[in-house]
Coordinates of C-alpha atoms and ligand atoms in Angstrom, one line a residue:
X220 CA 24.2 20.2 -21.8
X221 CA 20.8 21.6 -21.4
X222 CA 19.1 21.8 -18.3
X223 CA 16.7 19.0 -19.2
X224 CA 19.3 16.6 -20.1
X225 CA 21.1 18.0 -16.7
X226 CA 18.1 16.3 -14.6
X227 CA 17.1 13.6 -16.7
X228 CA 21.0 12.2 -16.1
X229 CA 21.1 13.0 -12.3
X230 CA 17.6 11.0 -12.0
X231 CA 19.4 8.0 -13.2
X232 CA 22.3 8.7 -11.8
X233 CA 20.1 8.3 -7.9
X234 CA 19.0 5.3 -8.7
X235 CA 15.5 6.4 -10.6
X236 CA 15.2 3.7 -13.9
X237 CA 13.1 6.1 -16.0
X238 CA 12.5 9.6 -15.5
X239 CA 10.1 11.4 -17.7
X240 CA 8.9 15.5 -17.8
X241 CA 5.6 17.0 -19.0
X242 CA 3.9 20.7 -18.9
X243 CA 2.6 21.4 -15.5
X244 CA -1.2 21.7 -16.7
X245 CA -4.2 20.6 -15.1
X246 CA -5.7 16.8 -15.1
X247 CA -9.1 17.3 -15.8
X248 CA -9.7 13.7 -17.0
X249 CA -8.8 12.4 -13.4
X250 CA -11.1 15.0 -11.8
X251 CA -14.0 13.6 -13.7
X252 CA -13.1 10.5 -13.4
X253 CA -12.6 10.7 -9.2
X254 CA -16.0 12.9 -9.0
X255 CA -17.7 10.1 -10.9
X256 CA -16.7 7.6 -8.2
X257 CA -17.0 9.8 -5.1
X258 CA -18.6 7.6 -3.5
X259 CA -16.0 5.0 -3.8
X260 CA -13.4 7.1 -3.3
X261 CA -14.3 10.0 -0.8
X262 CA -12.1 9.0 1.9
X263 CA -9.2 10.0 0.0
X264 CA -11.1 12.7 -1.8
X265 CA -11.5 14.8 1.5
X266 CA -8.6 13.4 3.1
X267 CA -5.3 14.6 3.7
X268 CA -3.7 14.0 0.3
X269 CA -6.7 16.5 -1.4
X270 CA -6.3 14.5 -4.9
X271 CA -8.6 16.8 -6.7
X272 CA -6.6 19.8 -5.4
X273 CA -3.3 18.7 -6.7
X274 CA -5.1 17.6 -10.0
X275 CA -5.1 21.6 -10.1
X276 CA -1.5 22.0 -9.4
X277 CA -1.3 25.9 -10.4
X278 CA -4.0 26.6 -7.7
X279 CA -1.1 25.3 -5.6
X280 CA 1.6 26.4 -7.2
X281 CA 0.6 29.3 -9.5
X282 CA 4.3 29.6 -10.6
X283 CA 4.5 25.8 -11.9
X284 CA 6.1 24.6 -15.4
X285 CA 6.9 21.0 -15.6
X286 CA 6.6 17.9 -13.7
X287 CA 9.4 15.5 -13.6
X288 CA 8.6 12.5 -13.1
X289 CA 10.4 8.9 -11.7
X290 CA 10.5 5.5 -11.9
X291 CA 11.9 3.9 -8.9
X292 CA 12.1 -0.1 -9.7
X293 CA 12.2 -1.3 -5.7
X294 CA 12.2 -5.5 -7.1
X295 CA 15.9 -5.3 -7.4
X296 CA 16.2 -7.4 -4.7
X297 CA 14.3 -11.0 -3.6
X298 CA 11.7 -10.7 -1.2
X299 CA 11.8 -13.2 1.7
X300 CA 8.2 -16.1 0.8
X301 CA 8.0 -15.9 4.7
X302 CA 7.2 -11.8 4.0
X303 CA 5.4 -11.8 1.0
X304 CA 2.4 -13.4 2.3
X305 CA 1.7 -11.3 4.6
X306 CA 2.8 -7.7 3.4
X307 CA 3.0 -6.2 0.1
X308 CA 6.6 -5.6 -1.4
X309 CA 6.0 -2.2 -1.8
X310 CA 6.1 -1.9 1.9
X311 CA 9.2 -4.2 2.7
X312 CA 11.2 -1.9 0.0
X313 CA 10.7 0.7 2.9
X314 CA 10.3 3.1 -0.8
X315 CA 6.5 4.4 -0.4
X316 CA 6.3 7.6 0.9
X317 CA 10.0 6.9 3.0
X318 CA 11.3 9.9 5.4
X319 CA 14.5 11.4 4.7
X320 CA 16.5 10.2 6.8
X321 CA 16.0 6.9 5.2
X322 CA 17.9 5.7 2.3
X323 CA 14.6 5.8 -0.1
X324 CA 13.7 8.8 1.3
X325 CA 17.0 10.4 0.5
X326 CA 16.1 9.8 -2.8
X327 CA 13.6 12.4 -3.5
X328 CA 15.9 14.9 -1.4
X329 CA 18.5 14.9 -3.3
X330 CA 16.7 15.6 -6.7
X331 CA 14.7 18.2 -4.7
X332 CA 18.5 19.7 -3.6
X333 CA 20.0 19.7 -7.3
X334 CA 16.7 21.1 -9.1
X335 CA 17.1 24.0 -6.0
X336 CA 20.7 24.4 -7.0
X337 CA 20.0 24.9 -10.8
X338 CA 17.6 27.9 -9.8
X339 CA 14.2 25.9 -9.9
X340 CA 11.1 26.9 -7.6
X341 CA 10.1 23.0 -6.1
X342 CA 6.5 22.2 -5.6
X343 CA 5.9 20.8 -1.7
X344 CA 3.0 18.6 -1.0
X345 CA 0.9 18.4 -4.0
X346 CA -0.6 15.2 -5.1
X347 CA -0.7 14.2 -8.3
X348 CA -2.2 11.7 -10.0
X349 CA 1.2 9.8 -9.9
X350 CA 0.5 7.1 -12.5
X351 CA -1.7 9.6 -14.9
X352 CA 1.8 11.5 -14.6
X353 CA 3.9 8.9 -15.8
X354 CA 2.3 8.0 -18.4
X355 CA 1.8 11.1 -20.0
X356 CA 5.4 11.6 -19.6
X357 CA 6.0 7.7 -21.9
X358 CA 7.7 6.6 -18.7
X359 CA 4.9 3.7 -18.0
X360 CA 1.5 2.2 -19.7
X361 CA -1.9 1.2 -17.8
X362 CA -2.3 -3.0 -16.6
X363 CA -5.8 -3.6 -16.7
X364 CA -5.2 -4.2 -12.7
X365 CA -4.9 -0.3 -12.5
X366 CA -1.1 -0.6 -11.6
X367 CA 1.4 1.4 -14.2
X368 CA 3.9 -0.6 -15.6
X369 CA 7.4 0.6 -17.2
X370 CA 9.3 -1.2 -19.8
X371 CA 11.6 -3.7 -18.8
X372 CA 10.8 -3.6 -14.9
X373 CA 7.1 -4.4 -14.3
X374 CA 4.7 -3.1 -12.3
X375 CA 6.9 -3.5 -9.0
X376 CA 7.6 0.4 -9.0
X377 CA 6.9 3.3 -7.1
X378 CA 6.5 7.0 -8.9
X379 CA 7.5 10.2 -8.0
X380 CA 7.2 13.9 -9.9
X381 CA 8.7 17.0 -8.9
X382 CA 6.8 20.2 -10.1
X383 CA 9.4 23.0 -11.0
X384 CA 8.8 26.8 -12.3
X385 CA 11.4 25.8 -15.0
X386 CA 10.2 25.2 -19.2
X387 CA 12.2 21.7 -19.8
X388 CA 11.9 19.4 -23.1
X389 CA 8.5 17.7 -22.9
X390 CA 8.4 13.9 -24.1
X391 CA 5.7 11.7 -25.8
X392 CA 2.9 10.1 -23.6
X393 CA 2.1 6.5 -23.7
X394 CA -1.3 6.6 -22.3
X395 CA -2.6 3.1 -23.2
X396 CA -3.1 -0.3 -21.6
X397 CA 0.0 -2.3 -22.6
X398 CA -1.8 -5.9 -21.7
X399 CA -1.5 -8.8 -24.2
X400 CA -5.0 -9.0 -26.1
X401 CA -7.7 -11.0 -24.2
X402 CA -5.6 -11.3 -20.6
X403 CA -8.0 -10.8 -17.9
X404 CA -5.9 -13.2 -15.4
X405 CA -5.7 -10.4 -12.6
X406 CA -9.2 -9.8 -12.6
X407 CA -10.1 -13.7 -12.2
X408 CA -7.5 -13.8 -9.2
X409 CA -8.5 -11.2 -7.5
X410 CA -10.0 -12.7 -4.6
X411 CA -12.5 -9.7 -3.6
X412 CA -13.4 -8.9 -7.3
X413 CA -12.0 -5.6 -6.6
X414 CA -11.2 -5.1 -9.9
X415 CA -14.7 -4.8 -11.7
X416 CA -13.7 -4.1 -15.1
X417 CA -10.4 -3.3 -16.8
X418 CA -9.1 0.1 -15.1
X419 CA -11.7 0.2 -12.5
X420 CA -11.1 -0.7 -8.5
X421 CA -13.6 -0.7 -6.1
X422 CA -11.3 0.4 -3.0
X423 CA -13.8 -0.7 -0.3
X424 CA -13.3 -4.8 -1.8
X425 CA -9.8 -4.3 -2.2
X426 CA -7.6 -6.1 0.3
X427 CA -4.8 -4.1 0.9
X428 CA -7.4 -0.9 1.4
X429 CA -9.2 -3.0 4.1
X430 CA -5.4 -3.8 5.6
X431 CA -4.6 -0.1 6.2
X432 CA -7.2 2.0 5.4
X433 CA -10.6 0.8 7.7
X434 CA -9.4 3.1 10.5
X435 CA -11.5 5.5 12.4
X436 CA -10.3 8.7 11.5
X437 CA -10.7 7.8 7.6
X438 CA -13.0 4.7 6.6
X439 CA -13.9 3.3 10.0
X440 CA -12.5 0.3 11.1
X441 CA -15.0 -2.5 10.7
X442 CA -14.2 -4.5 8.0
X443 CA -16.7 -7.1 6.7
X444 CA -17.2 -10.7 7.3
X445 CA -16.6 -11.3 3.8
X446 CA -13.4 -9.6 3.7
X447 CA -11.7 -10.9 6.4
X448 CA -12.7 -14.4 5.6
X449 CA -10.6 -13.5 1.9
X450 CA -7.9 -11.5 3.3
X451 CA -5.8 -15.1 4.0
X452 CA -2.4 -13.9 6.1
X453 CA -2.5 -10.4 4.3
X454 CA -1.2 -8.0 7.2
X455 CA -0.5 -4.3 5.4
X456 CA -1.2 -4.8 1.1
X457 CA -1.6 -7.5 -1.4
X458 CA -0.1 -8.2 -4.7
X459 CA -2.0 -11.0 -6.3
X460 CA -3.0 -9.4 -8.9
X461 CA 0.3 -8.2 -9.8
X462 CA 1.6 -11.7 -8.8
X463 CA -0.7 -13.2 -11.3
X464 CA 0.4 -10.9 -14.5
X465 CA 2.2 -11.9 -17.1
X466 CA 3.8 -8.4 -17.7
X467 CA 5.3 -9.2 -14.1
X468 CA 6.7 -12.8 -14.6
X469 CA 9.7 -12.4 -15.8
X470 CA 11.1 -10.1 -12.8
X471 CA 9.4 -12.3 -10.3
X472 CA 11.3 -15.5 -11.5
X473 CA 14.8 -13.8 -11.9
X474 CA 17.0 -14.8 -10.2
X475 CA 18.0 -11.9 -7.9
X476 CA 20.0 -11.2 -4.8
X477 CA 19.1 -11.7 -0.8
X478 CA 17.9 -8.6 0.3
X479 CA 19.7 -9.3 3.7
X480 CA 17.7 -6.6 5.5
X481 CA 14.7 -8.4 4.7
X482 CA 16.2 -12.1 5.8
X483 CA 16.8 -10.7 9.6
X484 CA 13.7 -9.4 9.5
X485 CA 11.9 -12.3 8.8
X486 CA 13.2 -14.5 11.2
X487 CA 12.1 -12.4 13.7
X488 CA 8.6 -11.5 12.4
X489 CA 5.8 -13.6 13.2
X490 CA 1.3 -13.3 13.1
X491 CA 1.6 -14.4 16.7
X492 CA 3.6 -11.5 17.6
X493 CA 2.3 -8.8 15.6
X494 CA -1.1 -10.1 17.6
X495 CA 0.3 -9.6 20.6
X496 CA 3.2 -7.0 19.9
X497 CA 5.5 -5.6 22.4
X498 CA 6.8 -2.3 22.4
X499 CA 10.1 -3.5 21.2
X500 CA 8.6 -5.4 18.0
X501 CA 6.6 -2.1 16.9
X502 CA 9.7 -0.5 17.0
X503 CA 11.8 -2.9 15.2
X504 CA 9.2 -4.7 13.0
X505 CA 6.1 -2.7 12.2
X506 CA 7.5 0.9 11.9
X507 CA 10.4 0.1 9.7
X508 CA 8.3 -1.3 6.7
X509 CA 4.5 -0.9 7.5
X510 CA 5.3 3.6 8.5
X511 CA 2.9 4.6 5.5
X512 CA -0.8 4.8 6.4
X513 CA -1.4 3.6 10.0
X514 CA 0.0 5.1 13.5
X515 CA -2.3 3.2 15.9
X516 CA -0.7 -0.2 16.5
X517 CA -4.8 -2.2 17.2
X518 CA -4.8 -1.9 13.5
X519 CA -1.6 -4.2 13.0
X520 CA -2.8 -6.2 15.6
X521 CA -6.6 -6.9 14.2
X522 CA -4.9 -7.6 11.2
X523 CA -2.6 -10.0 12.3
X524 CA -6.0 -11.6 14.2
X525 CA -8.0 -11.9 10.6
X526 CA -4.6 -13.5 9.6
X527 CA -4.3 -16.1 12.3
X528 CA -8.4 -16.7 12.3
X529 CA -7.8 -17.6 8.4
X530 CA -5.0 -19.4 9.2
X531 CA -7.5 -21.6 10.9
X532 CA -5.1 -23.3 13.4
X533 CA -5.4 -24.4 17.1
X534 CA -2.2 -23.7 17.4
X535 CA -2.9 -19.8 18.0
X536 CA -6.0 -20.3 20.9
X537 CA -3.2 -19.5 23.0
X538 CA -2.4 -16.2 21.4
X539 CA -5.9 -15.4 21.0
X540 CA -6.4 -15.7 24.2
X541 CA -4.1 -13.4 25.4
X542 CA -5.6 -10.7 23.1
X543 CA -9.0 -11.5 24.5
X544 CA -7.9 -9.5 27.2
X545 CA -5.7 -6.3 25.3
X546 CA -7.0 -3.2 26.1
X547 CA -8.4 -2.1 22.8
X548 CA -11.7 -3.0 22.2
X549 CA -11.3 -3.6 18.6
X550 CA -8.6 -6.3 19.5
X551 CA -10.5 -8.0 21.5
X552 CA -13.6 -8.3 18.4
X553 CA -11.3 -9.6 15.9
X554 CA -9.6 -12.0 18.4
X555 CA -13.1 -13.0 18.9
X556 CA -14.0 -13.5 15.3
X557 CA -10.6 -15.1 14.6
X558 CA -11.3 -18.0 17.4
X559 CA -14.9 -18.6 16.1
X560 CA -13.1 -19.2 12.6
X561 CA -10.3 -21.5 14.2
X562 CA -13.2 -23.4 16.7
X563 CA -12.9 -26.7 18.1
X564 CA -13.0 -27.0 22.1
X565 CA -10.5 -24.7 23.9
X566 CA -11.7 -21.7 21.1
X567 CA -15.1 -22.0 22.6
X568 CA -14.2 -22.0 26.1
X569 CA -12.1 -19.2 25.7
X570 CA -14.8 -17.1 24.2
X571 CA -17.1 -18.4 26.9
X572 CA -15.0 -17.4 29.1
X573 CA -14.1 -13.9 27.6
X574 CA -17.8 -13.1 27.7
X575 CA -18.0 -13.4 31.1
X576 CA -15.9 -10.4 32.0
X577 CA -16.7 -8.7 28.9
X578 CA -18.0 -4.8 29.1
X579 CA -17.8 -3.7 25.5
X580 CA -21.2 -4.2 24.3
X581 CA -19.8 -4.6 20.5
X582 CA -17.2 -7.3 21.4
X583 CA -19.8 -9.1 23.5
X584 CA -21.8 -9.3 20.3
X585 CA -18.9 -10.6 18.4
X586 CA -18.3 -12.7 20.8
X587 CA -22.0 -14.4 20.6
X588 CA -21.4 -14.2 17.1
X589 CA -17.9 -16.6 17.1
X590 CA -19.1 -18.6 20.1
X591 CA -22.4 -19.6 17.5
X592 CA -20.1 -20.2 14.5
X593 CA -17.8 -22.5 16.2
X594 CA -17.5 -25.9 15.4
X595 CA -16.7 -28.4 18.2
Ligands
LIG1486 S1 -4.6 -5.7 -4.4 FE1 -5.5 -7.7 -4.0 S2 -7.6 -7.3 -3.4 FE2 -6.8 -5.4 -4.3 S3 -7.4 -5.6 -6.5 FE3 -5.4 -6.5 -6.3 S4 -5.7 -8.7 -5.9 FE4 -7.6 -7.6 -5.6
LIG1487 S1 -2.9 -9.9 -15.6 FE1 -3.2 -9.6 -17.8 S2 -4.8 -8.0 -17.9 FE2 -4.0 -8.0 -15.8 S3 -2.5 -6.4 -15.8 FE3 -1.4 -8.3 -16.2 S4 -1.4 -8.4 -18.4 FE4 -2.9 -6.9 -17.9

């Protein structure tokens, strides 16, 4: 058996549903494409990930042949409704970027292990343009919602390549949209208008960029007005548009097993304790799913305050007020905003009272600002 057919069989064997190789060559058609939308994208141009460095992989890894590449269908199991407003499924499959010592992170390890053990050099930490990958590889096609799609799964999938010094058997791309003629349903639900036209994603309007990426040390953590009014109960992601697709319809009505994980995890997850989180629910309710992009828990918490402000009832004044007094000034704003958009009586004496001892000048303003919009 050759050595292609060796890997391509262990791959499924894991657990990977599709597994695809290509030459290890450059992407210049990503490069041009990222450069022309620097401005969109330069937080994750110059962050950590360097995108346009990987797109170079030999400058890496001068030694590469082939990328391998993985389709990892994480939908295999139902997703709790109680989750699923709140925080993209990618997430609660605990598959995105998982550490090893967790099942989906075991994953990648192993096939890292057997490559080793059949004498292949592995790449470590380059970033590839995952999806460009996979399609050049006829693993997936393009949705017009950016997300890549495989055959028989949908678009709830998460992609992985493996760049080894090894010649393997290369296979045919399928570099194309795959969407029924005239859909544009994603880009009508959309409810930022992210998507601007088919392909093209303005990060900054997307909701789940707003949910994890506005924080300090990469886009800054205001996020507009008009944002958090559509982000609804969105805590860490959104799938609407992939909700929305046709392509996706027939995995999300299957009928598919519990995920019992997920079920004890949502009866002890709530907005109201995300808000207000102890050091016992970060533990047991934020770092198990939501471990991908953010470390500082005021993030989860201003998230969970947009949520409960759109949620837009009295119920949660109590809540609120608490984290009209947490420590982090950025708490404290959203809270702020979050009772202005709930109002009524006891929201506007809270802020009035919150502004009373306030220091921050910035939550003082937002203050004002909530204590103007609220309705009596
Ligand atoms: S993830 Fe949500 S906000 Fe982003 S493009 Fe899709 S529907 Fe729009
Ligand atoms: S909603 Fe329609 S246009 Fe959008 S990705 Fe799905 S099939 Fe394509």
């Amino acid at each position: 058996m050759s050595l292609t057919t060796q890997i391509k069989e262990f791959a499924l064997d894991i657990g990977y549903s599709k597994v695809g190789i290509i030459p290890a060559e450059s992407f210049p058609e990503y490069i041009t494409d990222l450069t022309n939308r620097h401005e969109m994208y330069s937080f994750y141009i110059k962050g950590s990930f360097r995108p346009l460095v990987g797109a170079e992989l030999r400058s890496l890894m001068p030694t590469a042949k082939s990328i391998i590449t993985t389709v990892y269908d994480y939908s295999q199991k139902n997703f709790p409704k109680e989750l699923t407003d709140k925080i993209g499924r990618v997430y609660q499959a605990r598959c995105y970027n998982a550490p090893p010592e967790r099942i989906n992170g075991s994953r990648p390890q192993l096939m890292r292990e057997f490559l080793r053990k059949f004498g292949c050099e592995v790449g470590d930490k380059i970033s590839l343009p995952e999806r460009l990958v996979a399609a050049k590889a006829g693993i997936v096609n393009y949705g017009k919602n950016n997300f890549a799609y495989a055959e028989g799964v949908g678009s709830f999938i998460y992609l992985t390549s493996f760049v080894v010094d090894k010649e393997l058997d290369y296979d045919s791309p399928t570099v194309e949209v795959g969407c029924p003629e005239g859909c544009s349903v994603c880009m009508k639900a959309c409810p930022t208008q992210a998507i601007y036209e088919p392909l093209k994603l303005d990060p900054r309007r997307c909701i789940a960029f707003n949910t994890f990426m506005t924080q300090d040390r990469i886009a800054g953590s205001h996020i507009e007005p008009e944002i958090r009014e559509k982000m609804g109960t969105k805590v860490h992601g959104c799938d609407i548009c992939q909700e929305v697709c046709p392509r996706n319809q027939a995995r999300l009505k299957a009928k598919l097993p519990d995920d019992e994980y997920l079920v004890n995890f949502a009866q002890n997850f709530s907005l109201s304790q995300m808000l207000n989180m102890t050091d016992e629910f970060y533990s047991t309710r934020i770092q198990p799913l939501m471990f991908n992009y953010i470390r500082d828990r005021k993030y989860f918490q201003r998230n969970a305050a947009i949520a409960l402000g759109n949620l837009g009832d009295p119920a949660f004044v109590p809540d609120l007020e608490v984290a009209m007094k947490d420590p982090e000034d950025l708490v404290r704003e959203y809270a702020a905003w979050a009772l202005g958009k709930i109002g009524g009586r006891s929201a506007k004496e809270v802020l009035k009272a919150s502004l009373s001892r306030e220091t921050s000048e910035s939550v003082k303003t937002e203050i004002s600002g909530a204590i103007s919009k609220a309705t009596i």
